[in-house]
Amino acid sequence: MRIDIITLFPEMCEAVMGESIIGRAQKSNAIEVNCHQLRDYAFDKHRRVDDAPYGGGMGMLMMAEPIALCFEDICKKIGSRPHFIYMSPQGKTLTQERIKELAQYENVCLLCGHYEGVDERLIEKYIDEEISIGDYVLTGGELPALVLADSLARMAPGVLSNNECFELESHYNGLIEYPQYTRPSVWRGIEVPEVLTSGHHKNVEEFRRRESIIRTAKKRPDLLENAELTDKERELAENVLLGEYKKQKNF
Ligand code: 4FV
């Protein structure tokens, strides 16, 4: 997978994407990340990338032309058109489900917004989708782009040591992950659940599935609607929800 990031702060993006798991994935060519300085595509006499909004109003807007030229240059370098995502508070909120779908693309290009946003004509003519990382406003689109790039890159084959890692993590199967423990088996008098040291893999799996459902019902009941549960599991979740409700109402 190749990820291109169009940004006013390429060094910031390279610093983050060059570290840890993603940095190693780049070194092993499991993924390729290219950051592009938008200012390199500002060819007007003032080399501007932003300007005041027509009709007046607060702040500045990112101009269409530099972004269009940068994206066209990326298309030329790749030899095809990447899926073009604009990181914006107006976008659909990013989920693991969407990450799994985006991981099917060979090439993805991320536009980091700044100022009050981008000239609408660029969005209409070039952007395939707008994605938000949450309903709050940041100073720039670099952190949202890095969040998406990180979550996307870890899905690429060969990035995580054991592909099963992400399949058992929170949200991958629509549920919150089960509680996890490591050595020592007794920490300050608190023991690890016995089933986890029993060596019975089936019992461990059942324990983890049950705890995942209970934890989801307690922390993120909103996820239960789309979770694939057996009738028995659905009944467990409903009992937990009822218990939580009674607790809240001090029944
Ligand atoms: C954002 C978000 C976000 C808005 C002003 C950049 C900033 C500036 N992007 N999810 N939340 N962007 O706050 O994606 O343009």
XYZ file of C-alpha atoms and ligand atoms in Angstrom:
266
model
C 0.000 0.000 0.000
C 1.162 3.516 -0.815
C -0.039 6.512 1.224
C 0.575 10.058 -0.044
C 0.022 12.996 2.301
C -0.436 16.545 0.976
C 0.499 18.903 3.795
C 2.047 22.218 4.827
C 4.100 20.310 7.432
C 5.714 17.273 5.731
C 8.489 17.050 8.347
C 5.870 16.612 11.064
C 4.207 13.806 9.138
C 7.522 12.127 8.243
C 8.647 12.268 11.868
C 5.539 10.412 13.044
C 5.335 7.930 10.160
C 9.041 7.208 10.387
C 8.861 5.829 13.909
C 7.987 2.479 15.518
C 5.859 -0.094 13.691
C 5.037 2.169 10.742
C 8.670 3.222 10.388
C 9.770 -0.406 10.306
C 7.001 -1.213 7.828
C 8.379 1.446 5.494
C 11.901 0.082 5.842
C 10.641 -3.411 4.974
C 8.613 -1.980 2.068
C 5.399 -3.356 3.542
C 4.068 0.151 2.996
C 5.255 3.343 1.274
C 4.517 6.807 2.686
C 5.254 9.996 0.728
C 4.681 13.456 2.192
C 4.351 16.423 -0.208
C 4.941 20.073 0.667
C 1.929 21.914 -0.733
C 3.937 25.152 -1.007
C 6.074 23.510 -3.692
C 3.011 23.731 -5.947
C 2.215 27.420 -5.337
C 3.440 28.953 -8.601
C 1.680 32.303 -8.559
C 3.915 35.336 -7.980
C 3.216 35.377 -4.243
C 3.524 31.560 -3.936
C 0.284 31.577 -2.017
C -1.540 28.462 -0.802
C -4.351 30.339 0.898
C -6.456 33.424 0.361
C -9.418 35.297 1.833
C -12.912 33.831 1.305
C -15.183 35.502 -1.272
C -18.148 37.108 0.440
C -16.045 37.988 3.466
C -15.893 36.082 6.740
C -13.295 34.923 9.221
C -9.943 33.429 8.348
C -8.393 32.131 5.125
C -9.140 29.286 2.737
C -6.759 26.896 1.010
C -6.657 27.686 -2.712
C -7.670 25.013 -5.224
C -4.811 25.293 -7.751
C -1.794 24.259 -5.598
C -3.705 21.231 -4.276
C -4.817 20.259 -7.801
C -1.252 20.565 -9.150
C 0.162 18.548 -6.255
C -2.437 15.799 -6.655
C -1.912 15.648 -10.427
C 1.837 15.324 -9.834
C 1.196 12.432 -7.424
C -1.032 10.735 -10.008
C 1.778 11.094 -12.552
C 4.359 9.648 -10.128
C 2.138 6.705 -9.218
C 0.911 6.151 -12.761
C -2.674 5.959 -11.547
C -5.205 7.953 -9.515
C -5.149 7.254 -5.750
C -8.313 7.363 -3.655
C -8.313 10.999 -2.520
C -9.469 11.733 1.050
C -9.840 15.212 2.565
C -9.493 15.181 6.360
C -12.272 17.499 7.524
C -14.627 17.974 10.502
C -17.452 17.813 7.942
C -16.504 14.280 6.970
C -17.971 10.980 8.095
C -16.400 9.907 11.399
C -13.629 7.371 10.900
C -14.319 3.820 12.112
C -12.404 0.542 12.026
C -15.006 -0.665 9.545
C -14.088 2.148 7.133
C -10.377 1.509 7.705
C -10.901 -2.133 6.695
C -12.611 -0.939 3.487
C -9.926 1.663 2.736
C -7.242 -1.000 3.220
C -8.448 -2.504 -0.072
C -7.063 0.469 -2.009
C -3.500 0.138 -3.344
C -3.013 3.923 -3.262
C -4.558 6.478 -0.942
C -3.861 10.222 -0.892
C -4.698 12.318 2.177
C -5.210 16.089 2.063
C -4.493 17.872 5.343
C -6.833 20.841 5.697
C -5.789 24.125 7.275
C -7.266 27.533 8.067
C -11.025 27.639 7.464
C -10.881 24.818 4.953
C -10.538 24.340 1.194
C -12.040 26.038 -1.909
C -15.252 24.063 -2.569
C -14.388 23.649 -6.252
C -11.350 21.532 -5.382
C -13.513 19.312 -3.163
C -16.166 18.888 -5.845
C -13.675 18.239 -8.661
C -11.027 16.070 -6.952
C -11.984 14.750 -3.496
C -13.487 11.241 -3.324
C -14.533 11.452 0.313
C -14.218 13.594 3.431
C -13.324 11.850 6.691
C -13.327 13.254 10.225
C -11.557 11.725 13.214
C -14.171 13.167 15.560
C -16.568 16.007 16.271
C -14.024 18.537 17.467
C -11.863 21.104 15.661
C -8.068 20.987 15.422
C -5.615 23.577 14.154
C -4.685 21.447 11.162
C -5.444 18.246 9.314
C -2.032 16.627 9.895
C -2.974 14.788 13.100
C -6.205 13.454 11.532
C -4.230 12.340 8.454
C -1.649 10.634 10.668
C -4.366 8.890 12.684
C -5.919 7.514 9.512
C -2.541 6.652 7.956
C -1.418 4.801 11.085
C -4.631 2.834 11.408
C -4.590 2.059 7.689
C -0.900 1.120 7.492
C -1.143 -1.437 10.302
C -3.695 -3.341 8.209
C -1.231 -3.854 5.358
C 0.152 -7.403 5.070
C 3.452 -7.821 6.899
C 3.113 -4.704 9.074
C 1.950 -6.460 12.232
C 3.990 -9.468 13.332
C 0.919 -11.728 13.573
C -2.063 -10.929 11.379
C -4.345 -12.202 14.097
C -3.305 -9.218 16.238
C -5.673 -6.765 14.659
C -8.463 -9.276 14.133
C -8.869 -9.726 17.897
C -8.498 -6.058 18.760
C -11.266 -3.718 19.779
C -13.678 -2.738 17.019
C -12.297 -5.215 14.472
C -15.176 -7.613 15.147
C -17.546 -4.855 16.215
C -16.902 -5.444 19.937
C -14.590 -4.001 22.594
C -11.588 -6.232 23.311
C -11.588 -8.552 26.359
C -9.429 -7.688 29.452
C -5.794 -8.778 29.114
C -3.187 -9.710 31.747
C 0.527 -10.481 31.817
C 3.176 -11.527 34.380
C 3.233 -11.669 37.352
C 0.168 -13.931 37.857
C -0.360 -12.227 41.238
C 0.262 -8.472 41.295
C -0.088 -6.731 44.668
C -2.428 -9.494 45.768
C -4.601 -9.378 42.614
C -4.678 -12.655 40.722
C -5.022 -13.213 36.969
C -8.395 -14.939 36.200
C -7.692 -18.642 36.736
C -9.038 -19.716 33.346
C -6.204 -17.827 31.641
C -3.541 -19.950 33.351
C -5.543 -23.216 32.981
C -4.150 -24.121 29.588
C -7.685 -24.923 28.329
C -7.722 -22.957 25.052
C -11.462 -23.465 24.476
C -12.251 -22.185 27.970
C -9.936 -19.207 27.382
C -11.694 -18.407 24.110
C -15.110 -18.637 25.783
C -13.921 -16.432 28.669
C -12.567 -13.811 26.254
C -15.700 -13.784 24.070
C -17.959 -13.462 27.139
C -15.835 -10.681 28.645
C -15.762 -8.876 25.298
C -19.565 -8.873 25.146
C -19.901 -7.787 28.804
C -17.311 -5.034 28.310
C -19.005 -3.791 25.151
C -22.411 -3.714 26.870
C -20.905 -1.687 29.737
C -18.620 0.690 27.834
C -20.048 0.947 24.320
C -23.635 -0.395 24.185
C -24.040 1.525 20.927
C -21.819 -1.067 19.215
C -24.096 -3.989 20.141
C -26.671 -3.141 17.481
C -24.322 -4.122 14.631
C -22.388 -6.843 16.484
C -22.868 -10.434 15.289
C -24.072 -12.238 18.416
C -25.745 -15.593 18.997
C -29.133 -15.535 20.805
C -27.375 -16.593 24.013
C -24.788 -13.817 23.613
C -27.518 -11.278 22.882
C -29.295 -12.361 26.071
C -26.046 -11.924 28.049
C -25.605 -8.414 26.630
C -29.200 -7.495 27.472
C -28.791 -8.747 31.047
C -25.664 -6.621 31.434
C -27.484 -3.586 30.028
C -30.383 -4.183 32.452
C -27.921 -4.501 35.347
C -26.205 -1.268 34.363
C -29.569 0.474 34.095
C -30.640 -0.720 37.567
C -27.275 0.401 38.968
C -27.745 3.864 37.490
C -31.289 4.065 38.908
C -30.144 2.655 42.284
C -32.737 -0.091 42.080
C -10.414 17.592 11.495
C -11.153 16.655 12.251
C -10.127 18.996 11.847
C -10.347 22.049 10.975
C -9.689 23.390 10.679
C -8.143 21.605 10.208
C -9.191 21.136 11.165
C -8.473 23.043 9.913
N -9.978 16.975 10.379
N -11.132 15.489 11.566
N -11.783 16.830 13.457
N -9.529 19.727 10.910
O -10.450 19.423 12.949
O -10.436 15.712 10.452
O -8.809 23.159 8.545
